[in-house]
Short mmCIF file of C-alpha atoms in Angstrom, two decimals:
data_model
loop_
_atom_site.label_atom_id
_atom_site.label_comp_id
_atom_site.label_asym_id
_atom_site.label_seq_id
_atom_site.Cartn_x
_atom_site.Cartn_y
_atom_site.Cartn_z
CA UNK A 22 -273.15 52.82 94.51
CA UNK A 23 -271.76 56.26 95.17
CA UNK A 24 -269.98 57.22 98.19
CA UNK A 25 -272.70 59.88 99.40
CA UNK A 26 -276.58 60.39 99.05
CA UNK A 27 -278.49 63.69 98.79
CA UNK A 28 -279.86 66.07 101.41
CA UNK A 29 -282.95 65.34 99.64
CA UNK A 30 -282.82 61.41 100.03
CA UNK A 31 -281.85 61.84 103.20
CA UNK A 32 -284.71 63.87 104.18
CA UNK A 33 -287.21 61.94 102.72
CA UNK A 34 -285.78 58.64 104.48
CA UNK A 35 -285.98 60.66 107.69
CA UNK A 36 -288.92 62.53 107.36
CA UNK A 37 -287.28 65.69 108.61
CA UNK A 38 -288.20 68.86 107.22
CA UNK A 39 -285.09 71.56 106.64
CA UNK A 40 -285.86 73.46 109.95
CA UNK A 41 -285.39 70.27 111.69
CA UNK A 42 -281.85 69.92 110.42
CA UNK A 43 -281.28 73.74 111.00
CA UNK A 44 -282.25 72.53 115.09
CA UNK A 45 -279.53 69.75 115.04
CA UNK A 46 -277.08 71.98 113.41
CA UNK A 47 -276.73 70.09 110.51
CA UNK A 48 -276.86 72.99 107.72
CA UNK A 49 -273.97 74.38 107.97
CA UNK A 50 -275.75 77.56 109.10
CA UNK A 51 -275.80 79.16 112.43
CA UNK A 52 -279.06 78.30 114.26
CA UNK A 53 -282.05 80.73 113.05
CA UNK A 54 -284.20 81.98 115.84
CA UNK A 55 -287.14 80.29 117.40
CA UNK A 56 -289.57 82.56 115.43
CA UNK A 57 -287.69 81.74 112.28
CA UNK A 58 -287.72 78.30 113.42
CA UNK A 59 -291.61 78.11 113.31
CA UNK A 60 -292.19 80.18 110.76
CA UNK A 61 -289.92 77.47 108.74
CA UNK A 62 -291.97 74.49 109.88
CA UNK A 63 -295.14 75.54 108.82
CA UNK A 64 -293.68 76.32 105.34
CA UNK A 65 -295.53 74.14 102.64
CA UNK A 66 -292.97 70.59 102.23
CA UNK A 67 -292.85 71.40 98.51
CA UNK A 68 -291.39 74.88 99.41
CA UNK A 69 -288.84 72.82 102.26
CA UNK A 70 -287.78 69.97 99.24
CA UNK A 71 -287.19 72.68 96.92
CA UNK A 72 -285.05 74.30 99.18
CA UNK A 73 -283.07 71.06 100.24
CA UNK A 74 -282.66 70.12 96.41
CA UNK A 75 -280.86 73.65 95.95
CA UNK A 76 -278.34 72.67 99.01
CA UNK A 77 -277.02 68.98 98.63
CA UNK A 78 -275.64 67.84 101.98
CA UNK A 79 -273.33 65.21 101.91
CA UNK A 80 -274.18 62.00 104.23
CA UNK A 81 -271.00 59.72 103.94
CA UNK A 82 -271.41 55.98 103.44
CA UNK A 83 -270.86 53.93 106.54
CA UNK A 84 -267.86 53.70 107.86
CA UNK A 85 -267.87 57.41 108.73
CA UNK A 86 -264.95 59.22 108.62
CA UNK A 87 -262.42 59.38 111.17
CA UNK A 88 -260.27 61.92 112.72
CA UNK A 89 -256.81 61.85 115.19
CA UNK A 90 -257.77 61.74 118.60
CA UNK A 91 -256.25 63.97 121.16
CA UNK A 92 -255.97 61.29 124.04
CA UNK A 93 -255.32 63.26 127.10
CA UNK A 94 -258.38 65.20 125.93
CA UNK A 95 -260.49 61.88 125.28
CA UNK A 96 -259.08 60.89 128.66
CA UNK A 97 -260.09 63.87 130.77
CA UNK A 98 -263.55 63.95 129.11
CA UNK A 99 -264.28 60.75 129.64
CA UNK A 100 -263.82 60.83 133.58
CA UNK A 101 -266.03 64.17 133.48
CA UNK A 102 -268.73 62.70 131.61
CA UNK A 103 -268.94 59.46 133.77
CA UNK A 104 -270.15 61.96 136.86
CA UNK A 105 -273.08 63.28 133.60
CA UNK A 106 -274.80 60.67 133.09
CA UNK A 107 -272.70 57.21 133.85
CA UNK A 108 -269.79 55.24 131.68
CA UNK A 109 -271.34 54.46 128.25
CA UNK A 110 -272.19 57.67 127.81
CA UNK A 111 -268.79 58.95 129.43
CA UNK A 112 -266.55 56.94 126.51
CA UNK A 113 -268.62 57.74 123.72
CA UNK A 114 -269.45 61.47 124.76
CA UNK A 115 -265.38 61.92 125.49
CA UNK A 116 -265.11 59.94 121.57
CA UNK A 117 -267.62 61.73 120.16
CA UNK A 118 -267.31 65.70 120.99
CA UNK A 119 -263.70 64.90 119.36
CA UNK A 120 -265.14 63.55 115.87
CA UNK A 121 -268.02 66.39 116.19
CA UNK A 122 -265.35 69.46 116.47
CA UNK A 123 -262.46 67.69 114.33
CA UNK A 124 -265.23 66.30 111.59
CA UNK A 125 -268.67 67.63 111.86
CA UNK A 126 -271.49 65.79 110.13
CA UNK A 127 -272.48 63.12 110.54
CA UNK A 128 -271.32 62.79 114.10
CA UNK A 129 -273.12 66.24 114.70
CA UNK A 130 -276.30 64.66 114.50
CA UNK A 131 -275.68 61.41 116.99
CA UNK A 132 -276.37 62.30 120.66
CA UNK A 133 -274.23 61.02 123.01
CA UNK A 134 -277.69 60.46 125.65
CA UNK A 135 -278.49 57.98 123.67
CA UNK A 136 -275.32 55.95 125.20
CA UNK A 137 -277.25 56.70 129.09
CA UNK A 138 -278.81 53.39 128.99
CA UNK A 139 -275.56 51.96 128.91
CA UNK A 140 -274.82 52.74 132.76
CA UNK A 141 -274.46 49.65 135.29
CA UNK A 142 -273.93 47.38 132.84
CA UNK A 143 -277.20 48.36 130.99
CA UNK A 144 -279.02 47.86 134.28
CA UNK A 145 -278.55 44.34 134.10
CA UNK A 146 -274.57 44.30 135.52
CA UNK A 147 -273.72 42.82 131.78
CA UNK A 148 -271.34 44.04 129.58
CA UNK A 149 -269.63 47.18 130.94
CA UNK A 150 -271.00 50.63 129.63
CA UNK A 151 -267.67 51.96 129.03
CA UNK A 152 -266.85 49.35 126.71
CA UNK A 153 -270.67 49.41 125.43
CA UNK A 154 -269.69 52.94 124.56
CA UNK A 155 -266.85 52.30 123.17
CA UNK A 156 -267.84 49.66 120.72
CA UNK A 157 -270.68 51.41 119.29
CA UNK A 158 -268.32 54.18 118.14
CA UNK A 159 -265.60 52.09 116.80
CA UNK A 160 -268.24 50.49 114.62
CA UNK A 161 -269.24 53.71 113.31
CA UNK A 162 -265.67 54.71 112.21
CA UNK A 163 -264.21 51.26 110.82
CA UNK A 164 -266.05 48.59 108.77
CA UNK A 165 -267.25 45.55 110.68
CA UNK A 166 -264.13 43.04 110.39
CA UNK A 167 -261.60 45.97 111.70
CA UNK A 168 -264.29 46.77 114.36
CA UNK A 169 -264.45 43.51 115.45
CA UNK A 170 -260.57 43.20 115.82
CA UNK A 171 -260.37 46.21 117.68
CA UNK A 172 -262.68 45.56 120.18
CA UNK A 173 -261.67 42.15 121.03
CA UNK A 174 -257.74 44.20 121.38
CA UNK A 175 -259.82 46.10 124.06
CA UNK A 176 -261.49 43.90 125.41
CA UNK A 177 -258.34 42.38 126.05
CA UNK A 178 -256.62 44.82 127.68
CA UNK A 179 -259.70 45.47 129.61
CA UNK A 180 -259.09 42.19 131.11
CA UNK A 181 -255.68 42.27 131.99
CA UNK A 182 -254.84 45.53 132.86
CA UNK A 183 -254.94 46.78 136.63
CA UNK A 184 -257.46 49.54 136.37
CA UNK A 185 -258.53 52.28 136.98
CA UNK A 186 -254.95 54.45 135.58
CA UNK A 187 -255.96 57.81 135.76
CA UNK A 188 -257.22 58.81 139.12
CA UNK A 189 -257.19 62.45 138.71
CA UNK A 190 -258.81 62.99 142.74
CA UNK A 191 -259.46 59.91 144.47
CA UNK A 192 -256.26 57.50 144.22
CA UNK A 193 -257.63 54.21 144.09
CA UNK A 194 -255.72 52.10 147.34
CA UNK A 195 -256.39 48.76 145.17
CA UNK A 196 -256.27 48.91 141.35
CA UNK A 197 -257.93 45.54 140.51
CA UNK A 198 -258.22 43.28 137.04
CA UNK A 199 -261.03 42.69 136.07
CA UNK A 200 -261.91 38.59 135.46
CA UNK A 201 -264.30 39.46 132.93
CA UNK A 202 -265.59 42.34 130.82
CA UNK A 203 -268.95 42.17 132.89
CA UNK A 204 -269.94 45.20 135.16
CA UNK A 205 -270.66 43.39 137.78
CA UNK A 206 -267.90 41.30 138.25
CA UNK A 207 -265.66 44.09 137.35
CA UNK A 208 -267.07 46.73 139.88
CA UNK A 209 -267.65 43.90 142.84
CA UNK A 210 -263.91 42.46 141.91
CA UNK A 211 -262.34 46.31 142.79
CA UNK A 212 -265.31 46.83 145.95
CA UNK A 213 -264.57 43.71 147.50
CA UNK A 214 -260.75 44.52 147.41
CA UNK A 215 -261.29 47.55 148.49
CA UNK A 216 -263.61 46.64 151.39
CA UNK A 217 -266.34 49.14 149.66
CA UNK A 218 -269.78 48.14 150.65
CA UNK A 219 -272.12 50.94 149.03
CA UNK A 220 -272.05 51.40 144.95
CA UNK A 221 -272.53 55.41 146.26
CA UNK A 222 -268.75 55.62 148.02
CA UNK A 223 -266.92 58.01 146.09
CA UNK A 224 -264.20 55.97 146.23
CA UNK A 225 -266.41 53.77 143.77
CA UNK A 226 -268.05 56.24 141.74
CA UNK A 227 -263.94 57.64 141.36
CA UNK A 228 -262.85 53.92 140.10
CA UNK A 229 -265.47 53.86 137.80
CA UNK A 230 -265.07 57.15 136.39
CA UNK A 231 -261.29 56.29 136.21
CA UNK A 232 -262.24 53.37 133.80
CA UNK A 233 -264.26 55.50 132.00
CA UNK A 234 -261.17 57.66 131.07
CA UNK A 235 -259.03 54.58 130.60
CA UNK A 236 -261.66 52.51 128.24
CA UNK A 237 -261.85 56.10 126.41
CA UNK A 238 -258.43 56.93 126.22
CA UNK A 239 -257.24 53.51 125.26
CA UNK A 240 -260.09 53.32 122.42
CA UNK A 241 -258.91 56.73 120.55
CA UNK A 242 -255.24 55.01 121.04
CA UNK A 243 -256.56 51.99 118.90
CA UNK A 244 -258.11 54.19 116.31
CA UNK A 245 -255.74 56.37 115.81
CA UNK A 246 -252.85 53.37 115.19
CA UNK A 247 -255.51 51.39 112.86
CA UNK A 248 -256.14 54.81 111.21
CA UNK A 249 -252.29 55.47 110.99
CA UNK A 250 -251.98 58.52 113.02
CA UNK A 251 -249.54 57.02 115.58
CA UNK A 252 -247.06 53.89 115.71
CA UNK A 253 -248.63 51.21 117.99
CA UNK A 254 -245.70 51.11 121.40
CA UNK A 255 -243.84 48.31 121.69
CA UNK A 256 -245.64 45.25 122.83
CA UNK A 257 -244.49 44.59 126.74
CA UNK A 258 -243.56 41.14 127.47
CA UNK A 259 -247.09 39.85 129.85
CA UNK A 260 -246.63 39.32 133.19
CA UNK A 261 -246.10 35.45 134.21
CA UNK A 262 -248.17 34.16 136.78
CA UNK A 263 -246.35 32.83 139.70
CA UNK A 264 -247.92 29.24 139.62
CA UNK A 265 -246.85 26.36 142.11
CA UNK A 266 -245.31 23.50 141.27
CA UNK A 267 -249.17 21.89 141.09
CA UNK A 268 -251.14 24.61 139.60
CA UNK A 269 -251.87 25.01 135.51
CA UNK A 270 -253.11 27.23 133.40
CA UNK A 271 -255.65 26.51 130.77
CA UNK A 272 -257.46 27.93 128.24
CA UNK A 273 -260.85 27.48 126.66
CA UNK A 274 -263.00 29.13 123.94
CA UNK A 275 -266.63 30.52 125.45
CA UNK A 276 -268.95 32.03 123.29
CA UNK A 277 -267.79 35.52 123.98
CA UNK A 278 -264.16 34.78 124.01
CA UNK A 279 -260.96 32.99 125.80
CA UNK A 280 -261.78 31.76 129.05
CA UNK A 281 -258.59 31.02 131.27
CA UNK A 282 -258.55 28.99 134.18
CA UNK A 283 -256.31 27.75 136.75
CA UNK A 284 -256.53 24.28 138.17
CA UNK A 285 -254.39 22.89 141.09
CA UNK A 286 -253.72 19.12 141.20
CA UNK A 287 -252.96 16.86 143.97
CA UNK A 288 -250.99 14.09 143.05
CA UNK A 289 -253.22 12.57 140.27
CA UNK A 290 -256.25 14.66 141.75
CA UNK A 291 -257.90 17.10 140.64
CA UNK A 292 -258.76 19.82 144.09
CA UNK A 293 -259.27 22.99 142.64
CA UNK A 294 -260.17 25.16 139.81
CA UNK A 295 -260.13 28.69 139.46
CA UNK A 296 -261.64 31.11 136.79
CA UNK A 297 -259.06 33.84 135.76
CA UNK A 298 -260.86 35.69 132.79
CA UNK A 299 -263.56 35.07 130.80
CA UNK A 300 -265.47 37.40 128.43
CA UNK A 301 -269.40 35.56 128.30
CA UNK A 302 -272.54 37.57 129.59
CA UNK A 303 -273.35 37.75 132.91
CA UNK A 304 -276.62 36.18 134.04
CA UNK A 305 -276.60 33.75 131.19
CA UNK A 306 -272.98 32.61 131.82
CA UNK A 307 -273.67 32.01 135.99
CA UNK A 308 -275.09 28.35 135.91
CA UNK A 309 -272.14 27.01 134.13
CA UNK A 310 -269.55 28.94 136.12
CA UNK A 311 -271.17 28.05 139.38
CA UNK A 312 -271.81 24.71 138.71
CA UNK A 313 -269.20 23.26 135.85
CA UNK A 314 -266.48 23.06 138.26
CA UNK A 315 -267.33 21.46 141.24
CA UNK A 316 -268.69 19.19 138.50
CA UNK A 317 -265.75 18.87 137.39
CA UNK A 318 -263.85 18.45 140.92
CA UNK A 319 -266.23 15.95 141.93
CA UNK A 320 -266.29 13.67 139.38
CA UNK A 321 -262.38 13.86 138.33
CA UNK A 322 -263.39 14.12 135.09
CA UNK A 323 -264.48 16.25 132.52
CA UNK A 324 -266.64 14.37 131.12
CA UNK A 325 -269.91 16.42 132.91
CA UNK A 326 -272.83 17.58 131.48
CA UNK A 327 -273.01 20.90 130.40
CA UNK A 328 -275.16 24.07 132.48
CA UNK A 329 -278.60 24.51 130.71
CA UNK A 330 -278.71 27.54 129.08
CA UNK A 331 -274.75 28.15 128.97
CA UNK A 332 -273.42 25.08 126.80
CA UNK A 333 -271.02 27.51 124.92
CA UNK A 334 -269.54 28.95 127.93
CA UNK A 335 -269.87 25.14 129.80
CA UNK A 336 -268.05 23.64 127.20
CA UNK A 337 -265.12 26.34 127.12
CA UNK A 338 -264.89 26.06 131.04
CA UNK A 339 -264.44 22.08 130.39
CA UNK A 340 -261.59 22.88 127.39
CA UNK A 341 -259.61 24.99 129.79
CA UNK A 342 -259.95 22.08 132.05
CA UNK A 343 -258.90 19.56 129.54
CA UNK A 344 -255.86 22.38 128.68
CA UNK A 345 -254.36 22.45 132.11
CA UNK A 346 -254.60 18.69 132.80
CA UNK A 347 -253.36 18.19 129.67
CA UNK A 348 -250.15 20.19 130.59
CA UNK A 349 -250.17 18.56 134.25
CA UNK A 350 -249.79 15.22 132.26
CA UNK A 351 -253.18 13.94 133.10
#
């Protein structure tokens, strides 16, 4: 299978007609005027294929091709676009107008509104937009096994990281880490430290924007070290966790990732466990997170039925149980 297709295949598989490429900039031709525009669509379509066979246009094979990223450009776009039209479309608008200027077509002919519904964690307080953004262009650019490793590398840092780092007007008193890469429980995890009550303070709308530019900036870092345009830094030893003599850390698989706990013994009791991180989908993931482990707690045990609906992420809250007791010697 060849690396490219025709203009012409790609026309007929879209059903555009050549003036309709000449309106998304995608001849390679400045933009005719509106009366050539019309005059072009209501040419005959033999007259439009005949003119599309005579100028092939190249439509790469996915993945699409990739380009260095100018971060501190990604970066600064990204906070500016969040104010447009929300974070999804802030991280891949900030990825995108790079890949449209430094490589043209195809990215010339994806628009970045299409990322709106991505805002407030696609109106549902799930996954967060900026990362929502971000994945949907780092599957464009690398094939799916690559993809997949970057992202979870983001997703990642997303969770660990005190954010938001740039905070170009409004300095954020309370940089918070988020325990999940959920909107909701990132956003309400920085408002509630922050004593913010309305999702309209500006000291909100700044954070968010803020972790725009920082989900942006630290995607085009990612691509451009799997793409070999920049060493990766040197890995920084993580931060320990102050723990007390009777508190453990555990880990447990979910079905969208590690879930870490913290559980705090007494004696040979169990009397308290705390979710750290966790990367499952809010609203689905609730019932066994609000119920698993007082479960848990109550019957000193793990051995407690799983949340209907959430067995996945039940079952990893119950293995990061099972981890930390295991390490407390019980």
């Amino acid at each position: 299978m060849s690396y490219f297709e025709s203009r012409r295949t790609f026309l007929k598989q879209t059903g555009l007609s050549l003036s309709g490429l000449a309106l998304l900039g995608l001849t390679g031709c400045s933009q005719a005027s509106s009366s050539s525009s019309v005059a072009a669509s209501s040419q005959p379509a033999a007259s439009s294929e005949a003119a599309a066979e005579a100028a092939e246009l190249e439509i790469p094979a996915h993945p699409y091709p990739h380009c260095e990223f100018d971060l501190d450009r990604v970066e600064q776009l990204g906070y500016e676009s969040f104010y447009q039209n929300g974070c999804c479309f802030a991280v891949a608008n900030a990825l995108l107008t790079e890949l449209k200027e430094k490589v043209g077509f195809p990215y010339t002919a994806i628009p970045a509104e299409m990322f709106v519904n991505g805002k407030t964690g696609y109106g549902a307080g799930s996954l967060c937009g900026s990362l929502g953004g971000a994945s949907a262009i780092v599957g464009l650019m690398c094939a799916p096994e690559d993809a997949s490793a970057i992202i979870k590398e983001l997703f990642n840092w997303y969770t660990t990281t005190n954010l938001p780092i740039y905070q170009p007007e409004i300095e954020a008193e309370t940089p918070t880490v988020a325990k999940s890469v959920n909107c909701a429980d990132s956003v309400t995890t920085f408002m509630a430290a922050a004593g913010i009550t309305e999702m309209s303070d500006p000291r909100r709308l700044a954070r968010c924007g803020g972790v725009s530019a920082d989900v942006a900036k630290k995607t085009a870092e990612l691509l451009n070290i799997h793409f070999g345009y920049m060493e990766a830094a040197p890995e920084a030893p993580a931060a320990e966790e102050t723990l007390a003599d009777n508190e453990y850390i555990g880990e447990g698989e979910g079905f969208g990732g590690t879930i870490k706990v913290k559980v705090t013994v007494d004696g040979d009791k169990i009397s308290k466990i705390e979710v750290l991180s966790h990367g499952e989908t809010a609203g689905v993931s609730d019932p066994a997170f609000e119920t698993i482990p007082d479960a848990i707690i109550a019957a000193q045990s793990t051995d407690v039925d799983v949340a209907a609906g959430a067995s996945f992420s039940s079952k990893g809250i119950i293995d990061a149980v099972k981890d930390a007791l295991a390490q407390a010697g019980l």
